[in-house]
Tab-separated table of C-alpha atoms in Angstrom:
chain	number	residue	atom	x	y	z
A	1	UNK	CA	16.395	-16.198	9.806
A	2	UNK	CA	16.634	-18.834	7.101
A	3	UNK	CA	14.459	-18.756	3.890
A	4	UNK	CA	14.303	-22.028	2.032
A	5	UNK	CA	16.962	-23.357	-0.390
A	6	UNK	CA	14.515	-22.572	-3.159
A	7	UNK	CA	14.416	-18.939	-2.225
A	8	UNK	CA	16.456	-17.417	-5.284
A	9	UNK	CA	14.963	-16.459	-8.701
A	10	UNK	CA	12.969	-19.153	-10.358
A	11	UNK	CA	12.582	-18.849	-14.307
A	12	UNK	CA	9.291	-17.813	-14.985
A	13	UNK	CA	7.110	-18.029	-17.436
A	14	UNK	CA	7.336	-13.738	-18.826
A	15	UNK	CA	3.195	-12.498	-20.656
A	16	UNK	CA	4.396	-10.831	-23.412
A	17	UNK	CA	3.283	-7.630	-22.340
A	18	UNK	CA	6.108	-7.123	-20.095
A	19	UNK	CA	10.091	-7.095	-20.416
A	20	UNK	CA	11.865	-10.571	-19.526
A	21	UNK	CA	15.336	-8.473	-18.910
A	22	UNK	CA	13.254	-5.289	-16.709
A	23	UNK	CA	10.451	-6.751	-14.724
A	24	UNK	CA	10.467	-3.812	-12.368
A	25	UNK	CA	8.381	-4.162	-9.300
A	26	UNK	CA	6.465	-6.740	-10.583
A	27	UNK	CA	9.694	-9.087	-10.886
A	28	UNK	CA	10.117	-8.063	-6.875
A	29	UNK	CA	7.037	-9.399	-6.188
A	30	UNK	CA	7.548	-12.776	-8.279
A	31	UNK	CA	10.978	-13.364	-5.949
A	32	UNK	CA	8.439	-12.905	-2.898
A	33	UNK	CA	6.047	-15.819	-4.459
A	34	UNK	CA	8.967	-17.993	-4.674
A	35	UNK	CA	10.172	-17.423	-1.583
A	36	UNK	CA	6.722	-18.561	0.271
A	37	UNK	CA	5.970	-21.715	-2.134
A	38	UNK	CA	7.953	-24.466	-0.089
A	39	UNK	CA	5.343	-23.697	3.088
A	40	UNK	CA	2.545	-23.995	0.865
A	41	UNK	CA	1.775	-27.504	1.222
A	42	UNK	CA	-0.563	-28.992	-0.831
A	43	UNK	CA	-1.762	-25.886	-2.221
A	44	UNK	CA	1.314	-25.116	-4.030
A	45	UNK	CA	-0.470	-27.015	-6.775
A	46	UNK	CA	-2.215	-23.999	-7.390
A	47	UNK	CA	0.925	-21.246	-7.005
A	48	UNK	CA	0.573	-20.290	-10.739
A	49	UNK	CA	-2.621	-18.427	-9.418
A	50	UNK	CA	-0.557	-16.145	-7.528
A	51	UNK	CA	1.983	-14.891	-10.688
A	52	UNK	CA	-0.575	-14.193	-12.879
A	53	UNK	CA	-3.117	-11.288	-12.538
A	54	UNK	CA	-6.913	-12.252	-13.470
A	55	UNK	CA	-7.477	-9.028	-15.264
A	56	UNK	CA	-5.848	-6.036	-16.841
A	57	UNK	CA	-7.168	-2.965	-18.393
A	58	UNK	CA	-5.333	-0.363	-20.177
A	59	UNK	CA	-6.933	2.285	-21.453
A	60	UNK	CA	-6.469	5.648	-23.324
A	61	UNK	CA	-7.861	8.682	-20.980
A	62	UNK	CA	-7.824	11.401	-23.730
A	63	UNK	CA	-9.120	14.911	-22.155
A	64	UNK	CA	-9.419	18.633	-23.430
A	65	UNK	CA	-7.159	20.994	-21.518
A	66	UNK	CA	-7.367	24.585	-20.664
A	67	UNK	CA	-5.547	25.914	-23.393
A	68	UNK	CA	-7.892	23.705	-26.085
A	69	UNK	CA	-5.315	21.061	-27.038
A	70	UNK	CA	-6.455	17.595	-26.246
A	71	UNK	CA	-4.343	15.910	-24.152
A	72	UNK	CA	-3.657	11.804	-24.040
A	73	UNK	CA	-2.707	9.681	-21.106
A	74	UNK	CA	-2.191	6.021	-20.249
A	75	UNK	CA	-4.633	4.148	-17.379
A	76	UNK	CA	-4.585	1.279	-15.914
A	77	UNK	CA	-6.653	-1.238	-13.601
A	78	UNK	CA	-5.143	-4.116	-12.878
A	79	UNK	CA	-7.377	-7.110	-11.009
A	80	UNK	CA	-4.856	-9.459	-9.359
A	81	UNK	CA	-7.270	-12.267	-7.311
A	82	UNK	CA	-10.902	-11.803	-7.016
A	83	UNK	CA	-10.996	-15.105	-5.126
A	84	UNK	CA	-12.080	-14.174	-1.240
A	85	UNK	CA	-14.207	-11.582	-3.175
A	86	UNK	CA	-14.837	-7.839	-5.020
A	87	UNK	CA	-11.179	-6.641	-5.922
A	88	UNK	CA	-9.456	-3.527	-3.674
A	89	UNK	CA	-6.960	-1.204	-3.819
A	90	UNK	CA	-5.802	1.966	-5.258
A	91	UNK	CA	-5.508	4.677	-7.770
A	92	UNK	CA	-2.413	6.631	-7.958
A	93	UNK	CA	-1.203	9.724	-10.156
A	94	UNK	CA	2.367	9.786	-10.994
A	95	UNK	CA	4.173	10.196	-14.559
A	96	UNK	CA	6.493	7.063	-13.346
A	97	UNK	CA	3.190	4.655	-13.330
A	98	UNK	CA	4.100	1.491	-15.362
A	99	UNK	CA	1.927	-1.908	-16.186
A	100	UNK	CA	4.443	-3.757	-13.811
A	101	UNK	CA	4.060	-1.016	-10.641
A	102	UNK	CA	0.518	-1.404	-11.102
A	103	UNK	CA	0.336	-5.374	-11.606
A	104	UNK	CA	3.048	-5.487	-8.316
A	105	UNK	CA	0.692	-3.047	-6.533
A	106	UNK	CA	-2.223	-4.935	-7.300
A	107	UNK	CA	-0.814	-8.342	-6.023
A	108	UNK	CA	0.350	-7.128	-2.660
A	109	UNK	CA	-3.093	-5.671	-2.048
A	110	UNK	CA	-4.475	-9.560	-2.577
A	111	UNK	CA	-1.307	-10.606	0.080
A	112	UNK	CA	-2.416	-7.294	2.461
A	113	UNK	CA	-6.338	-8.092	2.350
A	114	UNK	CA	-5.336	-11.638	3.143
A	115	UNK	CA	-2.976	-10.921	5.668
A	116	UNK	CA	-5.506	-8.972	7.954
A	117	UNK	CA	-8.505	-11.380	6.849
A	118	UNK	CA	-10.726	-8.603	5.190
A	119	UNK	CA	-13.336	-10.463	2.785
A	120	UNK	CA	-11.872	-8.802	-0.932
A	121	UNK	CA	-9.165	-10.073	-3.405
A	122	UNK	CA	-6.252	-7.753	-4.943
A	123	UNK	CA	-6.828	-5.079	-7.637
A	124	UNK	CA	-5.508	-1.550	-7.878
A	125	UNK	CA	-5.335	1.383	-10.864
A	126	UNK	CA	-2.948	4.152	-12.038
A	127	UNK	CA	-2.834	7.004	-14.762
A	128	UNK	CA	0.846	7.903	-16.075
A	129	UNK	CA	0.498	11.718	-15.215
A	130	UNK	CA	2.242	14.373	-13.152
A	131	UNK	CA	-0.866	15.904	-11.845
A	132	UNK	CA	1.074	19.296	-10.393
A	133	UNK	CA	0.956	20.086	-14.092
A	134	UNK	CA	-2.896	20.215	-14.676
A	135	UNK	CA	-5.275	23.107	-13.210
A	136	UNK	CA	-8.393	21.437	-10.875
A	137	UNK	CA	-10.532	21.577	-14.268
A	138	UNK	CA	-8.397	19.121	-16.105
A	139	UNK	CA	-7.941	16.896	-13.237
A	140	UNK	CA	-11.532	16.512	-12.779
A	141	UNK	CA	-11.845	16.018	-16.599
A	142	UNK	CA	-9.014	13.681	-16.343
A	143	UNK	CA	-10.436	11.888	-13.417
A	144	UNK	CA	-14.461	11.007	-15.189
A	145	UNK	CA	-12.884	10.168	-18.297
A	146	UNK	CA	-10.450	7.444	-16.645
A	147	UNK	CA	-13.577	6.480	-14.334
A	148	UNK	CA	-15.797	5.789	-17.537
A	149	UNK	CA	-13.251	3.880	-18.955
A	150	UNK	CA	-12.731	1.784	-16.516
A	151	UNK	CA	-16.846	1.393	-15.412
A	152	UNK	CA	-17.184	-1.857	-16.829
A	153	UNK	CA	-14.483	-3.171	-14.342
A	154	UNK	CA	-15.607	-1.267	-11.031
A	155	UNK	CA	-18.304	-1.860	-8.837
A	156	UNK	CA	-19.241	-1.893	-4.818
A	157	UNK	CA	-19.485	-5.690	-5.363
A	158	UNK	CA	-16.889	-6.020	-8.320
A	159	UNK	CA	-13.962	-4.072	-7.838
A	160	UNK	CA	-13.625	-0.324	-5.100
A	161	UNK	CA	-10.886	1.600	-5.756
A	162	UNK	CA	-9.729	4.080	-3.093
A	163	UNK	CA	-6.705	7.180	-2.685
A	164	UNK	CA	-3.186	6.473	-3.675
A	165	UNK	CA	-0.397	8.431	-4.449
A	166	UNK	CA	-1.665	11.758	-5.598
A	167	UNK	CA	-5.103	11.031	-5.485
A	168	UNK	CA	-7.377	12.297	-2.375
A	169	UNK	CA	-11.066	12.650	-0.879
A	170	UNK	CA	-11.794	14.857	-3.409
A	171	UNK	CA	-10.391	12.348	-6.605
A	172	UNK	CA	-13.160	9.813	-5.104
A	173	UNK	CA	-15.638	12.130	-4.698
A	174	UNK	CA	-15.515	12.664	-8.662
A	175	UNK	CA	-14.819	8.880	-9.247
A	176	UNK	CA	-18.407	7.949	-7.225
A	177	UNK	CA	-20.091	10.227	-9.198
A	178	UNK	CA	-19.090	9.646	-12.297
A	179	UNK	CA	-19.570	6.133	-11.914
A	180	UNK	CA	-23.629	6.672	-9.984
A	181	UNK	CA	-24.401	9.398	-13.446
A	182	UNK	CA	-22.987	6.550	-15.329
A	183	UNK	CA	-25.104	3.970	-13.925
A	184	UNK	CA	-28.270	5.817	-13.040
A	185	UNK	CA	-28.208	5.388	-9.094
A	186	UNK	CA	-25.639	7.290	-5.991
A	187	UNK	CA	-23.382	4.590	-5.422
A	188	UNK	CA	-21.146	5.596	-2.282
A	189	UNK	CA	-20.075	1.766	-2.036
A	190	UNK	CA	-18.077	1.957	-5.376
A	191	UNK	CA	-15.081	3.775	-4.245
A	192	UNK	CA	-13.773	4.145	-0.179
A	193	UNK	CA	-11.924	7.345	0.923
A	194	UNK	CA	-14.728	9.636	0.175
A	195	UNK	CA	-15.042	12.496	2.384
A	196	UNK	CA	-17.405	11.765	4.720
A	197	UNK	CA	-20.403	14.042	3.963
A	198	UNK	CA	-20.593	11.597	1.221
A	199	UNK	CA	-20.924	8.016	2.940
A	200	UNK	CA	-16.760	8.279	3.721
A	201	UNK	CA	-16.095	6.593	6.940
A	202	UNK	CA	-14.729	8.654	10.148
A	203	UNK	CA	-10.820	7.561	10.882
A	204	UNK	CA	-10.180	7.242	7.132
A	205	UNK	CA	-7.433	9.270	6.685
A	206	UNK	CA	-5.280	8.476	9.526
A	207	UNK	CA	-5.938	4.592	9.093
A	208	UNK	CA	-2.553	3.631	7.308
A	209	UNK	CA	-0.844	5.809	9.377
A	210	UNK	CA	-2.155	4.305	12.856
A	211	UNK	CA	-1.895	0.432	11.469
A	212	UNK	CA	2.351	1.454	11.140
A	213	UNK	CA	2.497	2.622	14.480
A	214	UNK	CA	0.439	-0.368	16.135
A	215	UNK	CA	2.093	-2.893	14.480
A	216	UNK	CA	5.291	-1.033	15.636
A	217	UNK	CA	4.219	-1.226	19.040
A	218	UNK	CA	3.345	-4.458	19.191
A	219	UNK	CA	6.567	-5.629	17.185
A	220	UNK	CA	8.615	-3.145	20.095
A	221	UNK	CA	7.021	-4.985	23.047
A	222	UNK	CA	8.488	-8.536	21.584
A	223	UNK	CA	11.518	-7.705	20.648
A	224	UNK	CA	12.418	-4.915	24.537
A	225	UNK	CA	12.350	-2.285	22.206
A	226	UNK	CA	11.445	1.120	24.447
A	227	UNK	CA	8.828	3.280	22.255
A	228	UNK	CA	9.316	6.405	25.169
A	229	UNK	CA	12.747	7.872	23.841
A	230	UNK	CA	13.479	5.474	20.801
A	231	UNK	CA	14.523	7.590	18.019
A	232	UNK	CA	12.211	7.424	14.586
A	233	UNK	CA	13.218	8.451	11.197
A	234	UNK	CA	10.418	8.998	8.601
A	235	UNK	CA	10.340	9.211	4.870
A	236	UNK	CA	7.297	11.031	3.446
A	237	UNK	CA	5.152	13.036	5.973
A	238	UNK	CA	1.404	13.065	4.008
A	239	UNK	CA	-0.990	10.970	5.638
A	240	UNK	CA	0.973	7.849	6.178
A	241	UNK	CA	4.208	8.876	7.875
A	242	UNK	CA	2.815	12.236	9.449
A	243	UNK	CA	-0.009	10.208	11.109
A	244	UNK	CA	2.741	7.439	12.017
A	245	UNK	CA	5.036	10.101	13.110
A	246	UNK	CA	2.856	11.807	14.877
A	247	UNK	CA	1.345	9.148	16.934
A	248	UNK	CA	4.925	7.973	17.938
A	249	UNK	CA	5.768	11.401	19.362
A	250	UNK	CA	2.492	11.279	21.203
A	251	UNK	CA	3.858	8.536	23.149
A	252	UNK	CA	7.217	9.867	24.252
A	253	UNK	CA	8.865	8.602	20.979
A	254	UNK	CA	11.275	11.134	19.276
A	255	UNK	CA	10.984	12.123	14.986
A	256	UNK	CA	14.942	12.925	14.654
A	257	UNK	CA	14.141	12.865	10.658
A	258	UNK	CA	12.118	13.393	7.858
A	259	UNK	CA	12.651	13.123	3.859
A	260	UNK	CA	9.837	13.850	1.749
A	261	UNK	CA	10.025	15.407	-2.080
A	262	UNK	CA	10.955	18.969	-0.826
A	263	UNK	CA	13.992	18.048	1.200
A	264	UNK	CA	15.180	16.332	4.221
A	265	UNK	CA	15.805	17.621	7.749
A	266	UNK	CA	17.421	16.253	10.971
A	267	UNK	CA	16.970	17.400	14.585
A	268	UNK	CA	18.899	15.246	16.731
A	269	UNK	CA	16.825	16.249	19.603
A	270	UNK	CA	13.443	15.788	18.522
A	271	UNK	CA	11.337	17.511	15.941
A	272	UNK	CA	8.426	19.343	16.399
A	273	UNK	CA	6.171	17.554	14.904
A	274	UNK	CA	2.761	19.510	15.451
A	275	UNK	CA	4.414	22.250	13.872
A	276	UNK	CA	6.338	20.123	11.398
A	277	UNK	CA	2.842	18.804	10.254
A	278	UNK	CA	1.333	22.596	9.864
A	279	UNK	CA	4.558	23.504	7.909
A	280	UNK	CA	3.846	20.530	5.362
A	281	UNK	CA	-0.162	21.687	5.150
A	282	UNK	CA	0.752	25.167	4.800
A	283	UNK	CA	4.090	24.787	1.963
A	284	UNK	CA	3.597	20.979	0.723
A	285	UNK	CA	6.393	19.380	2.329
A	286	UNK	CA	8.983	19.670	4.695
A	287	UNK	CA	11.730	21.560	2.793
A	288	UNK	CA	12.562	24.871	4.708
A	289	UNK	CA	11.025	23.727	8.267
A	290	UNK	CA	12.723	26.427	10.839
A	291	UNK	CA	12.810	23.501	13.313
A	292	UNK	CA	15.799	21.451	11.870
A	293	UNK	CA	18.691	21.019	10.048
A	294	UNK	CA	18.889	20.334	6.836
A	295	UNK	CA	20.415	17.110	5.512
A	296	UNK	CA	21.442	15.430	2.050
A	297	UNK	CA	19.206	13.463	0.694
A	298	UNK	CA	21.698	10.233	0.731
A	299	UNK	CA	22.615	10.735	4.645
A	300	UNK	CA	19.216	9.909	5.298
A	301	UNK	CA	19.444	6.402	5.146
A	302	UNK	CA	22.403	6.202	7.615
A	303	UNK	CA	20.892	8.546	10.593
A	304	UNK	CA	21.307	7.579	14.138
A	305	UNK	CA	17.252	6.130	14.718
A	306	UNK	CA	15.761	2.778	16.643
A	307	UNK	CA	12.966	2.843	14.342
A	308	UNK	CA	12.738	3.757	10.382
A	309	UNK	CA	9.648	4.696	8.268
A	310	UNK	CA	9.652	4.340	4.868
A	311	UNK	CA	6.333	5.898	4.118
A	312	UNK	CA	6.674	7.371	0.142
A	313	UNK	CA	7.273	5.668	-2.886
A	314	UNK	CA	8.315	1.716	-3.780
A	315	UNK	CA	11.940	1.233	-3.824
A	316	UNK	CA	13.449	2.704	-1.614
A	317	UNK	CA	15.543	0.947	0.369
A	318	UNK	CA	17.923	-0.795	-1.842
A	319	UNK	CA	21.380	-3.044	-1.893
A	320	UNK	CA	22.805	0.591	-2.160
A	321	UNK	CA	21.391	1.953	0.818
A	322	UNK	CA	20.150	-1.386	2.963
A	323	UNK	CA	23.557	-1.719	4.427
A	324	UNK	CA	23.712	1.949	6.044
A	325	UNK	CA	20.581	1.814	7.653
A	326	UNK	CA	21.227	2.059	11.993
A	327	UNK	CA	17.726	1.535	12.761
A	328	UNK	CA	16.688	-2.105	14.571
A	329	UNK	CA	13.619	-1.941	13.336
A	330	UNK	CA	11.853	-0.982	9.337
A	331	UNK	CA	8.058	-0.356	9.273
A	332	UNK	CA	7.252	-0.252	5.395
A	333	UNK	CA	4.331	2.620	5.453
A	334	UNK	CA	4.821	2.515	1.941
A	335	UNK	CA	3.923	-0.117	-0.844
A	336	UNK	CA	7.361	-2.352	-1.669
A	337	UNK	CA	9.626	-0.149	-0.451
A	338	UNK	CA	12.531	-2.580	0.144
A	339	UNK	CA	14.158	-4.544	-3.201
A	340	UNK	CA	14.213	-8.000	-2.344
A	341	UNK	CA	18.259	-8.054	-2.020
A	342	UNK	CA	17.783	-4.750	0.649
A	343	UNK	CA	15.374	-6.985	2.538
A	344	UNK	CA	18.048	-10.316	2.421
A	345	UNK	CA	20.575	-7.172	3.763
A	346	UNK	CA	18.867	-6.198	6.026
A	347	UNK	CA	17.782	-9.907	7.747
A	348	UNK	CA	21.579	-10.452	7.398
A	349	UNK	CA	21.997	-7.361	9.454
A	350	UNK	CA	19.590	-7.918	11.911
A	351	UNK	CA	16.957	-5.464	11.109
A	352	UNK	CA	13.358	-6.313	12.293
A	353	UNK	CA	11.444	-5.568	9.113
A	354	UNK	CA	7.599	-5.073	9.229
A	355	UNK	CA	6.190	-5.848	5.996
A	356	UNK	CA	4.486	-3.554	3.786
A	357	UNK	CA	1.779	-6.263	3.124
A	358	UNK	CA	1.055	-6.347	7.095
A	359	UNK	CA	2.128	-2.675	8.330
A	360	UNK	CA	0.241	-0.113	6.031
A	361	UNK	CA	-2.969	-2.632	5.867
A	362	UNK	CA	-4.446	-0.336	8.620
A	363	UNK	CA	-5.999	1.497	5.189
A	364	UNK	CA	-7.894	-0.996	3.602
A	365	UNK	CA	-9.019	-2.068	6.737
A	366	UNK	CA	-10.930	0.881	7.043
A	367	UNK	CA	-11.805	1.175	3.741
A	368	UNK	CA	-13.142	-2.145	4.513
A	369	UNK	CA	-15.143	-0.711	7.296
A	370	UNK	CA	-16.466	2.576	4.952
A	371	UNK	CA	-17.518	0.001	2.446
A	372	UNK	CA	-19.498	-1.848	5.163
A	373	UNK	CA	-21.138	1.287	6.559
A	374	UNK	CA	-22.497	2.301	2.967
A	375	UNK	CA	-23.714	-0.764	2.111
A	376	UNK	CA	-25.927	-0.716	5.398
A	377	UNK	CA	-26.110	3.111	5.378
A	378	UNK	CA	-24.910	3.324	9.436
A	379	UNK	CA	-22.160	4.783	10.404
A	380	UNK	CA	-19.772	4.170	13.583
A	381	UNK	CA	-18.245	6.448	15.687
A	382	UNK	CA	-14.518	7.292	14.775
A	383	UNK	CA	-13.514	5.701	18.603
A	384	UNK	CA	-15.628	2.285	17.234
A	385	UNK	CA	-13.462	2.713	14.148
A	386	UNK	CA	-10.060	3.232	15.515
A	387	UNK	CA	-10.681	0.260	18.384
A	388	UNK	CA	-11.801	-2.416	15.619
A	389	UNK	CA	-8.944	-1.379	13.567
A	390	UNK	CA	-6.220	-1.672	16.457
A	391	UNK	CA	-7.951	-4.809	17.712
A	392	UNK	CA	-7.551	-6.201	13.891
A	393	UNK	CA	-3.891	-5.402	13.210
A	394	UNK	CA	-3.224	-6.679	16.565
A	395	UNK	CA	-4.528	-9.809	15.714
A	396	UNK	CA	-3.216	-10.151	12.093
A	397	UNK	CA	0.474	-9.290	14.002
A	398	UNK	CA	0.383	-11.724	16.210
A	399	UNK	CA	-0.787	-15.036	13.799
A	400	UNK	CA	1.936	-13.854	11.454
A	401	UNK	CA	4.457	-13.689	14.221
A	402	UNK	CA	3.615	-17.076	15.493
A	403	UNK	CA	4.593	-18.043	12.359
A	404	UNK	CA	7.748	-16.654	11.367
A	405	UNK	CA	9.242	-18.218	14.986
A	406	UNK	CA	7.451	-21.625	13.655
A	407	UNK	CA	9.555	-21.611	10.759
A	408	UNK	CA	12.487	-19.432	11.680
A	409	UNK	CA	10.983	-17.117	8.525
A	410	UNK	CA	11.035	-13.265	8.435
A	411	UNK	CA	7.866	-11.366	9.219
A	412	UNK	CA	7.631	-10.667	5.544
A	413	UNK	CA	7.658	-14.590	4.267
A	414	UNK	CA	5.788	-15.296	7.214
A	415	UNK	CA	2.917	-12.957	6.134
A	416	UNK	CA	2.529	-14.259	2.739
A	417	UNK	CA	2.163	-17.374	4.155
A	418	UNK	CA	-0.376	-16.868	6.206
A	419	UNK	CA	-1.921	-14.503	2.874
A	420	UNK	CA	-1.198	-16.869	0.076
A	421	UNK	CA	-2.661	-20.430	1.884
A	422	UNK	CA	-5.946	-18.424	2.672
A	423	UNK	CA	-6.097	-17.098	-0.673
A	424	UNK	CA	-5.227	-20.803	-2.611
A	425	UNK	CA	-7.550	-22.257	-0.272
A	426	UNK	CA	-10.566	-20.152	-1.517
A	427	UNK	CA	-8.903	-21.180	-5.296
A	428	UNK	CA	-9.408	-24.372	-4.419
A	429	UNK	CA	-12.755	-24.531	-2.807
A	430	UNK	CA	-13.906	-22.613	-5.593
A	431	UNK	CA	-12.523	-24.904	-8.206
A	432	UNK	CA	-11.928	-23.658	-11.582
A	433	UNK	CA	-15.101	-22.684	-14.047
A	434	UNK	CA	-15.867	-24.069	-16.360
């Protein structure tokens, strides 16, 4: 597939704030922005909108911990586009969390709400924290004080965060509190992922996981790839990849291997992954599973497998790795996980890649539907749930594959595309104020 003769680096203009000479992810996502702007039309007018968030926070999230030493750490919330409506996305704990990870973050969740046509802009939130180190006290503590520090941003009409990396049911649970004590009222509507004794939404969890394996499906029946028998290798089996993986094997579809934090392990036959999954509830990841071999952590990337998950952390897949990888098709469960020179390898190479911004939007989907259900305080069924969702990502699949083959793009272009004109549209209806 071609990309347009404007496709390399562009010199932008750098904020301050950030490193000209180590953009990180955010520079990743700039490439993407340049690579869409020749299909933008008339709208490209208004392509600055797109490289520069609306709205950062960074605050100090001091706490008291066990041992009576007080304790500082570094949050973030990052609004990208509010445009098509209240901002979305996030909050992860991990001690790599940087400004640009969460400004990238942010942005793709304006391109992934786009993509699938769900009525909020881009936003998302991090603290820089390792939270195997703290006792459930001090992440609690740790989790109000960031929340009240970042009230004046949040809101079920203004800005809903949800889980991330690290964070869980539980994390929102004590986000939506803090925030209704702070406020006076119960507001379930301010964060999504909640359990669901407390206004979460049935099908939550799995969400992510079953948008990567419908979009896989539906990207398998255009291209003759057989799901029955095709091989699947999966990085990261929490909620993402063990739902994916998972729902694969349920239809004939064989997990030869899995990488995750703990180690990685290789059955050429098939895994188990029932038991696989109990293994990971029971010891935290899939280090030491009796059911496999296990592998180095480089040999991963060049396993025999049809179909490969990347469902951890952002880049992954890299020029390193890109050019090992067997598999004929990627499905990014994870957030950027390809560098934008792995993704050029891998087009060179063939590879069907399913974007990140299309493929893991099965999430915010629901969290769109959880956010829906509080508001009118009925809930669906989880079979309503799971059929709106499917019938959504089926749709948003095939507009964005109708236009990659328009204009010989990959699906990844071809998503922000269809993303970035709906979003500069509502710019420009809206006009600027004042």
């Amino acid at each position: 597939m071609q990309q347009p003769a404007s496709a390399g680096v562009t010199n932008h203009a750098i904020p301050s704030y950030l490193q000209a000479d180590h953009l990180g992810p955010w520079g990743n996502y700039l490439q993407q922005v340049d690579r869409v702007t020749p299909y933008l039309g008339h709208l490209a007018r208004w392509v600055e909108t797109l490289k520069r968030p609306k709205r950062i926070l960074i605050v100090d999230v001091p706490i008291e911990l066990d041992n009576g030493t007080i304790a500082h750490y570094e949050g973030y919330r990052v609004q990208h586009n509010l445009s098509r409506g209240p901002g979305k996305g996030g909050v992860r704990f991990h001690q790599d969390v940087t400004l640009s990870e969460v400004m990238a973050l942010s942005a793709w969740m304006s391109v992934k709400n786009a993509a699938v046509n769900v009525p909020y802009g881009g936003a998302k939130g991090g603290i820089r924290v390792d939270p195997k180190t703290l006792s459930r006290g001090e992440l609690e503590r740790l989790t109000r004080r960031y929340t009240s520090e970042i009230g004046l941003l949040i809101g079920p009409s203004k800005d809903i965060p949800a889980p991330d990396v690290n964070t869980n049911g539980q994390i929102m649970a004590w986000m939506m509190d803090t925030y209704s004590m702070n406020t006076g009222a119960t507001a379930t509507g301010v964060v999504t992922g909640k359990p669901v004794d407390l206004g979460g939404s049935l099908g939550r969890v799995e969400a992510t996981g079953r948008g990567v394996f419908t979009v896989g499906v539906e990207a398998a029946k255009l291209t003759g790839l057989s799901v029955q028998g095709a091989r699947i290798a999966v990085q990261g089996f929490g909620n993402v990849g063990g739902t994916a993986g998972k729902l694969f094997a349920d239809v004939g579809a064989k997990v030869v291997a899995v990488q995750d934090h703990t180690g990685t392990i290789h059955n050429a036959n098939g895994l188990d992954v029932p038991a696989l999954l109990a293994h990971v509830a029971a010891k935290g990841g899939v280090g030491g599973f009796d059911g496999a071999e296990a592998m180095d952590a480089a040999d991963f990337w060049s396993v025999d497998c049809d179909i490969l998950i990347p469902a951890a952390l952002e880049g992954q897949i890299t020029k390193e790795n890109a050019g090992k990888i067997k598999a004929k098709m990627v499905i990014e469960g994870a957030n950027g996980p390809t560098t934008t020179e792995a993704d050029d390898i891998l087009t060179e190479k063939g590879v069907l890649v399913l974007p990140d911004v299309l493929a893991n939007a099965g999430g915010v989907t629901v969290s769109y539907f959880e956010w829906v259900q509080d508001f009118s305080s009925f809930f669906w069924s989880e079979d309503e749930i799971n059929a709106r969702l499917v019938r959504i990502m089926q749709d948003a699949f095939a507009a964005i594959w109708q236009v990659a083959q328009q204009h010989g793009v990959t699906l990844r272009t071809a998503t922000f595309i269809v993303a970035c004109q709906r979003i500069l549209h509502a710019r420009e209806m809206r006009g600027l104020y004042p």
